[in-house]
């Protein structure tokens, strides 16, 4: 196996781990929904699951394009900022959860 194949395998496994990491809050979803009795359960589930999934998928696509053009530390910093913005966007889309 050459270096290119190893890089592809590592990339596939890391992408799979990122996507599987989105499933971590699923077992505690009912407990979180109980914390917001007046909110719609679907809205709570969307806030917990959809935003991180969209951020992970878009980050994978963008980072693959920018990997050869931008330094890794700049990419990591931009990803952290985007994740913070996505986390705060819950308040913007669902004011009743505040």
Coordinates of C-alpha atoms in Angstrom, one line a residue:
X1 CA 0.0 0.0 0.0
X2 CA 1.5 3.3 -1.0
X3 CA 1.3 6.7 0.8
X4 CA -1.6 8.0 -1.2
X5 CA -3.8 4.9 -0.4
X6 CA -2.9 5.3 3.3
X7 CA -4.0 8.9 3.2
X8 CA -7.3 8.0 1.6
X9 CA -8.0 5.3 4.2
X10 CA -7.1 7.6 7.0
X11 CA -9.4 10.3 5.5
X12 CA -12.3 7.9 5.1
X13 CA -11.9 6.7 8.7
X14 CA -11.7 10.2 10.1
X15 CA -14.8 11.3 8.1
X16 CA -16.7 8.3 9.4
X17 CA -15.6 9.0 13.0
X18 CA -16.8 12.7 12.6
X19 CA -20.2 11.6 11.4
X20 CA -20.5 8.9 14.1
X21 CA -19.6 11.5 16.6
X22 CA -22.8 13.3 15.7
X23 CA -24.8 10.4 17.2
X24 CA -23.3 10.9 20.7
X25 CA -26.2 13.1 22.0
X26 CA -28.9 10.6 20.8
X27 CA -29.2 8.5 24.0
X28 CA -29.7 11.6 26.1
X29 CA -32.2 13.3 23.7
X30 CA -35.2 12.5 25.9
X31 CA -33.6 14.0 29.0
X32 CA -32.7 17.2 27.1
X33 CA -36.2 17.4 25.7
X34 CA -37.6 17.1 29.2
X35 CA -35.6 20.2 30.1
X36 CA -37.6 22.2 27.7
X37 CA -41.2 21.1 28.3
X38 CA -42.8 24.0 26.3
X39 CA -40.6 23.5 23.2
X40 CA -41.4 21.2 20.4
X41 CA -39.5 17.9 20.6
X42 CA -38.6 18.0 16.9
X43 CA -37.1 21.5 17.4
X44 CA -34.9 20.2 20.2
X45 CA -33.8 17.2 18.2
X46 CA -33.0 19.5 15.2
X47 CA -30.9 21.8 17.4
X48 CA -29.0 18.9 18.8
X49 CA -28.4 16.9 15.6
X50 CA -28.8 18.8 12.4
X51 CA -26.5 21.8 12.9
X52 CA -23.4 19.8 13.9
X53 CA -24.0 17.4 11.1
X54 CA -24.2 20.2 8.5
X55 CA -21.1 21.8 9.9
X56 CA -19.1 18.6 9.8
X57 CA -20.1 17.8 6.3
X58 CA -19.5 21.3 5.0
X59 CA -16.1 21.4 6.8
X60 CA -15.1 18.1 5.2
X61 CA -15.9 19.5 1.7
X62 CA -14.2 22.8 2.3
X63 CA -11.1 21.5 4.0
X64 CA -10.5 19.0 1.2
X65 CA -10.5 21.9 -1.3
X66 CA -8.4 24.2 0.9
X67 CA -5.9 21.5 2.2
X68 CA -3.3 22.3 -0.4
X69 CA -3.8 26.1 -0.4
X70 CA -4.2 27.1 3.2
X71 CA -2.1 26.3 6.3
X72 CA -3.5 23.8 8.7
X73 CA -3.6 26.2 11.6
X74 CA -5.7 28.7 9.7
X75 CA -8.1 26.0 8.6
X76 CA -8.4 24.8 12.2
X77 CA -9.0 28.3 13.5
X78 CA -11.7 28.9 10.8
X79 CA -13.4 25.6 11.7
X80 CA -13.5 26.5 15.4
X81 CA -15.1 29.9 14.6
X82 CA -17.7 28.2 12.4
X83 CA -18.5 25.7 15.1
X84 CA -18.9 28.4 17.7
X85 CA -21.2 30.4 15.3
X86 CA -23.3 27.2 14.6
X87 CA -23.6 26.6 18.4
X88 CA -24.9 30.1 18.9
X89 CA -27.2 29.9 16.0
X90 CA -29.6 27.7 18.0
X91 CA -30.6 30.8 20.0
X92 CA -31.3 32.7 16.7
X93 CA -33.5 29.9 15.3
X94 CA -35.3 28.8 18.4
X95 CA -35.9 31.7 20.8
X96 CA -38.2 29.6 23.0
X97 CA -35.3 27.4 24.0
X98 CA -33.5 30.4 25.5

